[in-house]
Coordinates of C-alpha atoms (C1' of nucleotides) in Angstrom, one line a residue:
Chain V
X1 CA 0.0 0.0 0.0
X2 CA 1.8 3.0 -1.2
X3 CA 0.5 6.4 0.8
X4 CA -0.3 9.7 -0.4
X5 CA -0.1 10.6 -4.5
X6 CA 1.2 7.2 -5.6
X7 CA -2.2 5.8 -5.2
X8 CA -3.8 5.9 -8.2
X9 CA -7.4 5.5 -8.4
X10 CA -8.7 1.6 -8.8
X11 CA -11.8 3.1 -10.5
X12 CA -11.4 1.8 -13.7
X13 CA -10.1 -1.8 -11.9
X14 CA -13.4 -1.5 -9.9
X15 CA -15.2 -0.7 -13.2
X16 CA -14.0 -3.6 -15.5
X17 CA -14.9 -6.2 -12.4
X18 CA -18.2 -4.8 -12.2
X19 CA -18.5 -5.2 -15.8
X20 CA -17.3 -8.3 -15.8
X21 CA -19.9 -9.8 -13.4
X22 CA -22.6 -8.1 -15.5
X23 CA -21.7 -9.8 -18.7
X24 CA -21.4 -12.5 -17.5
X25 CA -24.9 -12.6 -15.9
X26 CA -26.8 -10.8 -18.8
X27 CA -24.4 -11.5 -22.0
X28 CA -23.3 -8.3 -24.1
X29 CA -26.2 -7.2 -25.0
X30 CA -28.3 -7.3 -21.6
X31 CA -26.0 -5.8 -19.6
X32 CA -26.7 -2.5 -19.3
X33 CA -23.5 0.3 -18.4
X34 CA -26.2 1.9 -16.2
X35 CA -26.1 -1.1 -13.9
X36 CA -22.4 -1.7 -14.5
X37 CA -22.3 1.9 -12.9
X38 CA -24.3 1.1 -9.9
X39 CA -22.3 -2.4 -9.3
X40 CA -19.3 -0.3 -9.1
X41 CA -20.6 2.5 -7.3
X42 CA -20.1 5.4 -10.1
X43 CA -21.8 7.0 -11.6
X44 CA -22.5 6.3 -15.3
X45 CA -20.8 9.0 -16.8
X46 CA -17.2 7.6 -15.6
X47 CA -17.8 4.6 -17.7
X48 CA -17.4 6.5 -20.5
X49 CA -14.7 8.1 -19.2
X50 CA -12.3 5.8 -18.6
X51 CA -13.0 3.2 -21.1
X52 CA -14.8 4.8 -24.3
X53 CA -17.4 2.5 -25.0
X54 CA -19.1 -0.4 -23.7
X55 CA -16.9 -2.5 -26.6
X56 CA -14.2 -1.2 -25.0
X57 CA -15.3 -1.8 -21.9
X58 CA -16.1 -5.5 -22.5
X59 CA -12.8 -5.9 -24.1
X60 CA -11.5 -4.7 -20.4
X61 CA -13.4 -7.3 -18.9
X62 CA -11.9 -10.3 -20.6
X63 CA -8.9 -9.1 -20.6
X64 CA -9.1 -9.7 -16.4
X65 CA -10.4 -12.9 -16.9
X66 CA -8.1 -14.3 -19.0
X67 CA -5.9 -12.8 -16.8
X68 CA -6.7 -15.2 -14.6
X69 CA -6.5 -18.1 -16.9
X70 CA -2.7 -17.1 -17.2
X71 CA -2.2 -17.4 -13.3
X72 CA -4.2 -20.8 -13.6
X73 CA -1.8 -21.8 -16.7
X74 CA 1.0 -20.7 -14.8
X75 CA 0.4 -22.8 -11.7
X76 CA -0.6 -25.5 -13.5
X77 CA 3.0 -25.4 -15.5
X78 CA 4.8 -25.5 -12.4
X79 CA 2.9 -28.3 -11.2
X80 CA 3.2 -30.4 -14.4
X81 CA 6.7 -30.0 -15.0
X82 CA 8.8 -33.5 -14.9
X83 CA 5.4 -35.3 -15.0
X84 CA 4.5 -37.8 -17.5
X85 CA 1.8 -37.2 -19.7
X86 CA -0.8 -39.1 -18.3
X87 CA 0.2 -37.2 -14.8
X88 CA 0.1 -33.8 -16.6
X89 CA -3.6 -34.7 -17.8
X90 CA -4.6 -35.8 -14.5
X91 CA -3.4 -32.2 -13.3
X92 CA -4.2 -30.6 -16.0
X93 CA -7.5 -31.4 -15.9
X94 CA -7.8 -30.8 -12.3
X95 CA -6.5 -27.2 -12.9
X96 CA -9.1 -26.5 -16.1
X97 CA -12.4 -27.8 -13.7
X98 CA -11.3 -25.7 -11.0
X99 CA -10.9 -23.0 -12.5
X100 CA -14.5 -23.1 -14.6
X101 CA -15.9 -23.7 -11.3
X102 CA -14.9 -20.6 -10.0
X103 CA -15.0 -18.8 -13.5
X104 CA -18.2 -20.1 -15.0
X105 CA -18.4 -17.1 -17.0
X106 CA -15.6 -17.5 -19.2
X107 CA -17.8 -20.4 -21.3
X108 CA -20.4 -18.4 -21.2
X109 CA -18.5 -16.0 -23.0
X110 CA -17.2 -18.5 -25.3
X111 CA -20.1 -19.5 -26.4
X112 CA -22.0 -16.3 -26.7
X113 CA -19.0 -15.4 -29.0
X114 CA -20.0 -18.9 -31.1
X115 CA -22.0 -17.1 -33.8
X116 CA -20.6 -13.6 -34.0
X117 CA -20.8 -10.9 -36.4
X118 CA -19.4 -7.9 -34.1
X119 CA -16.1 -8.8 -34.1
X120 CA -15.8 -9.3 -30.2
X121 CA -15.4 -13.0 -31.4
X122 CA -12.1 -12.5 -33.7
X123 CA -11.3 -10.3 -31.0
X124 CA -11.1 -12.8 -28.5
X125 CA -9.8 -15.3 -30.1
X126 CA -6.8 -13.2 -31.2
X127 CA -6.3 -11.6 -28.5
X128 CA -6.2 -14.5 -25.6
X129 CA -8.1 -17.8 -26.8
X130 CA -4.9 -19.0 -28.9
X131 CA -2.4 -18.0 -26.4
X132 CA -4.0 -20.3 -23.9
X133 CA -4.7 -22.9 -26.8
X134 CA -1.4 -23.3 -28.0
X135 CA -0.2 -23.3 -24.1
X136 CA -2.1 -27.2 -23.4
X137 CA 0.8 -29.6 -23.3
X138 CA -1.3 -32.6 -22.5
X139 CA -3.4 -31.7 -26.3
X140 CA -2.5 -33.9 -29.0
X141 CA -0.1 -32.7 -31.6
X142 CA -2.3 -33.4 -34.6
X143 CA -4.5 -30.6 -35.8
X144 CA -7.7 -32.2 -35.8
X145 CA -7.3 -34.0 -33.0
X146 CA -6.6 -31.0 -31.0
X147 CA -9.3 -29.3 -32.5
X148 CA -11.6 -31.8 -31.1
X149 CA -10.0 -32.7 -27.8
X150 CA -9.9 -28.9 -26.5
X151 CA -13.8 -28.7 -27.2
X152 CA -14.6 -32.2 -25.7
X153 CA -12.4 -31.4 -22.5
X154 CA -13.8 -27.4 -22.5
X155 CA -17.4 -28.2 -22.8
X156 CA -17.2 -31.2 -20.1
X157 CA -15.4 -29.4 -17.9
X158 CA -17.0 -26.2 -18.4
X159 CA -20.9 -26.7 -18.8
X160 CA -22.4 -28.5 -15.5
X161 CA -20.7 -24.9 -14.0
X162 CA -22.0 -22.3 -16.0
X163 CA -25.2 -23.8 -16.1
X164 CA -25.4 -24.1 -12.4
X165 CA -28.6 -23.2 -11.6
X166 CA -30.1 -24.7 -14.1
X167 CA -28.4 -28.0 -13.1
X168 CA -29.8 -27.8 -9.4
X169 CA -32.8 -27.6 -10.8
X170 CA -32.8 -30.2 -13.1
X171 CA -31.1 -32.7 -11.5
X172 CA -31.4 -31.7 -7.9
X173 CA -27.4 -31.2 -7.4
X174 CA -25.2 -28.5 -6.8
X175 CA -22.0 -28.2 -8.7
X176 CA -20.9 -25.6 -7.2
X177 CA -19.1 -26.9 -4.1
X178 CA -15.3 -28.8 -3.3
X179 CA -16.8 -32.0 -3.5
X180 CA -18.8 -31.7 -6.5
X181 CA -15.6 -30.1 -8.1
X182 CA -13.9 -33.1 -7.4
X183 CA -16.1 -35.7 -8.3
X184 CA -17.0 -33.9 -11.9
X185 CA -12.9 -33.4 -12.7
X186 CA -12.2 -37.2 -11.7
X187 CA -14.9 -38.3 -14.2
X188 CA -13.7 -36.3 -16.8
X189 CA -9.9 -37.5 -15.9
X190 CA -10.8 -40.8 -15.9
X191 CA -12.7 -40.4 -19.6
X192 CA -10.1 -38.6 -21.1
X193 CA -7.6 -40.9 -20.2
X194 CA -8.6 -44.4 -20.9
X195 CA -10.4 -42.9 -24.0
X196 CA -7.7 -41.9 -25.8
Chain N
X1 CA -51.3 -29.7 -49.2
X2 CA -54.6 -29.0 -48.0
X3 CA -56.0 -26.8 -50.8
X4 CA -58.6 -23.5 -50.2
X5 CA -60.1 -22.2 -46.9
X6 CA -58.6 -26.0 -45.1
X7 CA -54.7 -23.8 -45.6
X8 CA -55.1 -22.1 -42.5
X9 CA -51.7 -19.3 -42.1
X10 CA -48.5 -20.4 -41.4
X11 CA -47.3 -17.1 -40.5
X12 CA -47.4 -18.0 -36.5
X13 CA -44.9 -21.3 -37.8
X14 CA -42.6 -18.7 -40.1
X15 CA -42.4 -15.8 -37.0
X16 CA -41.6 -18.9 -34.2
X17 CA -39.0 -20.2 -36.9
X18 CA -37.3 -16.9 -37.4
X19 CA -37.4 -15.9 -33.8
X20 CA -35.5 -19.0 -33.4
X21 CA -32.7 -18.7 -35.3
X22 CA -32.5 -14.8 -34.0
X23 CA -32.4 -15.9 -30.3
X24 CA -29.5 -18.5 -31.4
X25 CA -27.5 -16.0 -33.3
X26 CA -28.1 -12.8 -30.8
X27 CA -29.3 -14.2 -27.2
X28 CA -33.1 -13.2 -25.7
X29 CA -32.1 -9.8 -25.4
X30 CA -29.8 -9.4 -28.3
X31 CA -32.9 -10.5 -30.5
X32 CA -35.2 -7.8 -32.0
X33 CA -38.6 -8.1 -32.5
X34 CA -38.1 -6.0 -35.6
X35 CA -35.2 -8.0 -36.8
X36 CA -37.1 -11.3 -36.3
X37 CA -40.6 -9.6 -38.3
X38 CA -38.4 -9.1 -41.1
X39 CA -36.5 -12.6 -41.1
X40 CA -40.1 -14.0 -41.1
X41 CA -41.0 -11.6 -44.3
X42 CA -43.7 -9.6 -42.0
X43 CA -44.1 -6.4 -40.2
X44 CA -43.5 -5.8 -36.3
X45 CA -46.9 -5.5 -35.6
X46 CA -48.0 -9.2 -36.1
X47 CA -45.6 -10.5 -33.5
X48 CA -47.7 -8.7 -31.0
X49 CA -50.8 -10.3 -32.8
X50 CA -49.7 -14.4 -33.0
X51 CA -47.7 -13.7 -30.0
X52 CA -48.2 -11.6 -27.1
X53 CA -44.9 -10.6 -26.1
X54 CA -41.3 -10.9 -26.7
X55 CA -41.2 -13.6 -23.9
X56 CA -44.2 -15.7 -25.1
X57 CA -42.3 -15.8 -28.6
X58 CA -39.4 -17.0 -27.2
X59 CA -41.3 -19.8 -25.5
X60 CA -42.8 -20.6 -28.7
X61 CA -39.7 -21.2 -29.8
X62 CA -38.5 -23.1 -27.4
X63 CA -41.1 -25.4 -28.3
X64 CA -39.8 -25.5 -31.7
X65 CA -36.7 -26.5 -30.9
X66 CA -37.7 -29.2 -28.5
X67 CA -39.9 -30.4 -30.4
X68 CA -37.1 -31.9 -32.5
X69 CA -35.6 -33.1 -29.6
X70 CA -38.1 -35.2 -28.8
X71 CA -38.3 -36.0 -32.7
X72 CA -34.5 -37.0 -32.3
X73 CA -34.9 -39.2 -29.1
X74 CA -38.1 -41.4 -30.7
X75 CA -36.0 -42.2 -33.5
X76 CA -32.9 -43.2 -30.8
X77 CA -35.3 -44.9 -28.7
X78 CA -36.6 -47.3 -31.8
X79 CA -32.8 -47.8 -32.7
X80 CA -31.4 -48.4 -29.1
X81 CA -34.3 -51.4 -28.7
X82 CA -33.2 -54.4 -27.9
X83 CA -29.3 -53.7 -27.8
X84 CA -26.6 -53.9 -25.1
X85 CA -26.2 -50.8 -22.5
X86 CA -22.8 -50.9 -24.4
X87 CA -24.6 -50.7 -28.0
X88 CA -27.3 -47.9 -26.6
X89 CA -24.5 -45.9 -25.6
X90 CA -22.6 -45.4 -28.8
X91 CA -25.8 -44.8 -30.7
X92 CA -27.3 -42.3 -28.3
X93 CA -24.0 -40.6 -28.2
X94 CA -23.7 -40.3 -32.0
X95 CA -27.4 -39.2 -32.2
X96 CA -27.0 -36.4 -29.6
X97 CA -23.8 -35.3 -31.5
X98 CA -25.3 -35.0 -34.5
X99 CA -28.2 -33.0 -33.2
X100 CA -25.7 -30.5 -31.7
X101 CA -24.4 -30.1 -35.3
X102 CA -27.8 -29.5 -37.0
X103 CA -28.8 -27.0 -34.3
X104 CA -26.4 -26.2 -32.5
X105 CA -28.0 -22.9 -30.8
X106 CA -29.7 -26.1 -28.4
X107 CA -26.7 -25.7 -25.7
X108 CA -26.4 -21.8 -26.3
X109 CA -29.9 -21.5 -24.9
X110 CA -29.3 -23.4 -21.5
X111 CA -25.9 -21.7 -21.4
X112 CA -27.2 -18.4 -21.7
X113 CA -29.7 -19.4 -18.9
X114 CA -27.7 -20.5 -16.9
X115 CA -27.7 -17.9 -14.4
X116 CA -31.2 -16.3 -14.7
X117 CA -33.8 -14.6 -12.8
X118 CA -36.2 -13.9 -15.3
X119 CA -37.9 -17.1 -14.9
X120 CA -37.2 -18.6 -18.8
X121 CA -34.6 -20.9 -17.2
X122 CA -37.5 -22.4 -14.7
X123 CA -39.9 -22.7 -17.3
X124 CA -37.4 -24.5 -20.1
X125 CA -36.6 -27.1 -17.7
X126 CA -40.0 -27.8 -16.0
X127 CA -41.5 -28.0 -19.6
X128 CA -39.1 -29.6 -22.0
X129 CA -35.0 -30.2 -20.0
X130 CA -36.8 -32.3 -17.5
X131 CA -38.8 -34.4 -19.8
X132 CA -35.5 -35.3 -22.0
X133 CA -33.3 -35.5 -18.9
X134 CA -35.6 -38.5 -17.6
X135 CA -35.7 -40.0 -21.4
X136 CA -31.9 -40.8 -21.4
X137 CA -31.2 -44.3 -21.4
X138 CA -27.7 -45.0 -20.9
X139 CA -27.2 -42.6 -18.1
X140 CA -26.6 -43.7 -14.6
X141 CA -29.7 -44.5 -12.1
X142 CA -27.4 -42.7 -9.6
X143 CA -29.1 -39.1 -8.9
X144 CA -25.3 -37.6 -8.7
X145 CA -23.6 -39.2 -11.2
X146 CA -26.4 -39.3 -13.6
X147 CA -26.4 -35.0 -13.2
X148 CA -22.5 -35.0 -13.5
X149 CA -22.9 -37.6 -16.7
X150 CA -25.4 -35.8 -17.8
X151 CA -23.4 -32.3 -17.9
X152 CA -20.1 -33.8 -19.4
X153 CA -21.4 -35.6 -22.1
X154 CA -23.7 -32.4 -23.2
X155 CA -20.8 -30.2 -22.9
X156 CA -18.6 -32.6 -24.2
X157 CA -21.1 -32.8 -27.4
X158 CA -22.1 -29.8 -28.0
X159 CA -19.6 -27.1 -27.6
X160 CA -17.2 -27.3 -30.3
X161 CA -20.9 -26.8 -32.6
X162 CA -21.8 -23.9 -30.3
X163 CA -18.7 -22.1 -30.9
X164 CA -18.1 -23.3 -34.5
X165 CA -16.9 -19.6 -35.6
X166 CA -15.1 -19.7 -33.3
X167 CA -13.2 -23.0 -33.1
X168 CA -12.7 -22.5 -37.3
X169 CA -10.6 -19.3 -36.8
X170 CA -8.6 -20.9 -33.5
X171 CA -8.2 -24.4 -34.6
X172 CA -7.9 -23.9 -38.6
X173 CA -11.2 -27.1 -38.4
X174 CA -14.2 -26.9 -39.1
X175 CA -16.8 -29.2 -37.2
X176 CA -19.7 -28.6 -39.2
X177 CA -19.3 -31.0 -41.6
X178 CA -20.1 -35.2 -41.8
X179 CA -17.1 -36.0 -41.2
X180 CA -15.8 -34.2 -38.3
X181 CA -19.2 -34.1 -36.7
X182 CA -18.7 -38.6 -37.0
X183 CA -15.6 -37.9 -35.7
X184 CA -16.2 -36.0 -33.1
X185 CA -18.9 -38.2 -31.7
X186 CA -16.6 -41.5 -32.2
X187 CA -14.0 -39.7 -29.5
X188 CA -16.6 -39.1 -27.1
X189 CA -18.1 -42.5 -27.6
X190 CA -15.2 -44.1 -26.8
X191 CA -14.2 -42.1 -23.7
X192 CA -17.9 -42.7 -22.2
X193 CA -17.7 -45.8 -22.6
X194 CA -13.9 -46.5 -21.5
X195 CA -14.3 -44.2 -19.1
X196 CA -17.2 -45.0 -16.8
Chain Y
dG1 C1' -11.5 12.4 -11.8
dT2 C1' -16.3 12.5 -10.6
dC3 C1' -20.6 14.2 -10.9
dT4 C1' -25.5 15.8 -13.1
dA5 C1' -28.2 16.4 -16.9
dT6 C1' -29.5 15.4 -21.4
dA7 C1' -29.1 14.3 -26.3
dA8 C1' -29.8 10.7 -29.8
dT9 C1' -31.1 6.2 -30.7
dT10 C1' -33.5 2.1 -30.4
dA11 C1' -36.3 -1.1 -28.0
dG12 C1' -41.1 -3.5 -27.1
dA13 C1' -45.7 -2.7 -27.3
dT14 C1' -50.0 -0.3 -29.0
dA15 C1' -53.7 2.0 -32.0
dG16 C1' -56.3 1.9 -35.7
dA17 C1' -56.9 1.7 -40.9
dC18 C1' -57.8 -1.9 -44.3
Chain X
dG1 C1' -55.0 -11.4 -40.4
dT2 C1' -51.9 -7.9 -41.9
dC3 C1' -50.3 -3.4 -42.3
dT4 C1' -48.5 1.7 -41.0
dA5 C1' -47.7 4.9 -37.6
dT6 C1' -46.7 6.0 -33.1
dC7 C1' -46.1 5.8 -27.9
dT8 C1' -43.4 5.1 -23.9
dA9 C1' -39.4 3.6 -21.9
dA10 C1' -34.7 2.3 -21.8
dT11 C1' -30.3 2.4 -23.8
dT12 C1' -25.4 4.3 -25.0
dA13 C1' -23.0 8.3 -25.4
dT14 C1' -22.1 13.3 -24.7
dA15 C1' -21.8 18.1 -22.5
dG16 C1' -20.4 20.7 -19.1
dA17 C1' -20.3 22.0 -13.9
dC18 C1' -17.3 21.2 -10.0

DNA sequence: GTCTATAATTAGATAGAC
DNA sequence: GTCTATCTAATTATAGAC
């Protein structure tokens, strides 16, 4: 904690978390900068004046959650190294369903992206999605195969979370707790590894 | 085709249709009633008529939608008679993949719902998710593991169809064609299966 | 840097002619 | 049943005081 002038304002910080939770709740288009404003305790004029537009704004946004995926890649790295492959998928997979349980969003986002005219979508995928998919070392080699893998692992490990409600609902379980976590990321270990 | 006064309007089928494939493309709130009156080749003001509001619509095409699922899971269940839990495995798994692939906005709806307050999310599961959740065969009698079964092999399924934009321009593949879509739904066949 | 107030646009829904 | 025209409300973005 630096005193006096060297504390710049986390406004903007405060701002792109707000925003963050909002799209992810209500997509791009239902979130409204209005409530964005009133999550972060501004008023809605400073939205604009610190990130130009909502685009911009949203581009903000992913940019802290796939901040977060680089800590998780990180982590996982350091774990992983001098591993077999197997073990590095057993980890690896750990890491991935962790981290969608605690950042359901980010599939969301994914898949809101899925049909996109608007550009977010090349965006994204530019910008952060093929950093992180070029940084899976358990991910076969061959093109296809990797194609396909990433999106079988992602939507398995991903969905149950970012549907959560939806699942307690349905099925009358909650997803959203250590044990839960654990039990849906041993499945999916298990699959991925025997099935390949 | 029913000739004279017995060819009562389809324009209530057209409007459901095109609001369909609006809600897939843009979300619930992305969607325009304007945009879907002119997909369906009519003006604003008869959404309002066949349908009272933006909501109902939506509903209607909900409907829609699940009413090929339940097309999709007769023909499985007529095909899966008789066979081997082994047997009804692979050929559910391959039907439900190739369902993702023809309509693909089927996982962006319960995604987008996901976290929701508006009340769609109750309503799609009480009247149709709960309905095809019961009518899978293959899954486990467990009430946990049949929810976290349930989740993976959607997610698993569906994803890489949900975001097909956007796996194209990060993998270089396309999944939207017969043979990635059979061989997308062989990998995950054979990682249920090994797997469980 | 933060605020209030408002402009400009667009949304869903309605009214009423045909 | 289908259309045109319009209302009301909500949205993003801007202008300008402090």
């Amino acid at each position: 904690m630096s005193p006096g002038k060297t504390h710049t304002s986390d406004t903007p910080r405060r701002i792109a978390n707000a925003a963050l939770a909002a799209f992810a709740e209500y997509g791009f288009d239902g979130a409204t900068t209005r409530d964005i404003a009133k999550r972060a305790q501004v008023n809605q004029g400073l939205i604009t004046y610190h990130f130009q537009s909502k685009e911009a704004l949203w581009r903000a946004a992913m940019d802290a959650v796939f901040g977060e995926v680089d800590d998780m890649l990180a982590t996982m790295e350091e774990q992983v190294a001098g591993k077999t492959t197997d073990e590095q998928r057993e980890i690896g997979i750990h890491a991935i369903v962790s981290f969608f349980a605690s950042r359901p969003e980010t599939v969301r986002f994914m898949v809101e992206l899925g049909r996109d005219q608007s550009g977010r979508m090349a965006w994204l995928v530019d910008r952060h999605l093929s950093r992180v998919y070029a940084r899976l070392p358990f991910l076969s080699d061959d093109r296809h195969r990797r194609a396909h893998e990433f999106y079988l692992l992602a939507g398995a490990a991903a969905l149950i979370f970012a549907a959560r409600d939806e699942c307690v609902r349905l099925t009358g379980v909650d997803p959203a707790n250590d044990e839960a976590v654990a039990y849906h990321s041993q499945m999916l270990a298990r699959m991925f590894s025997s099935g390949l």
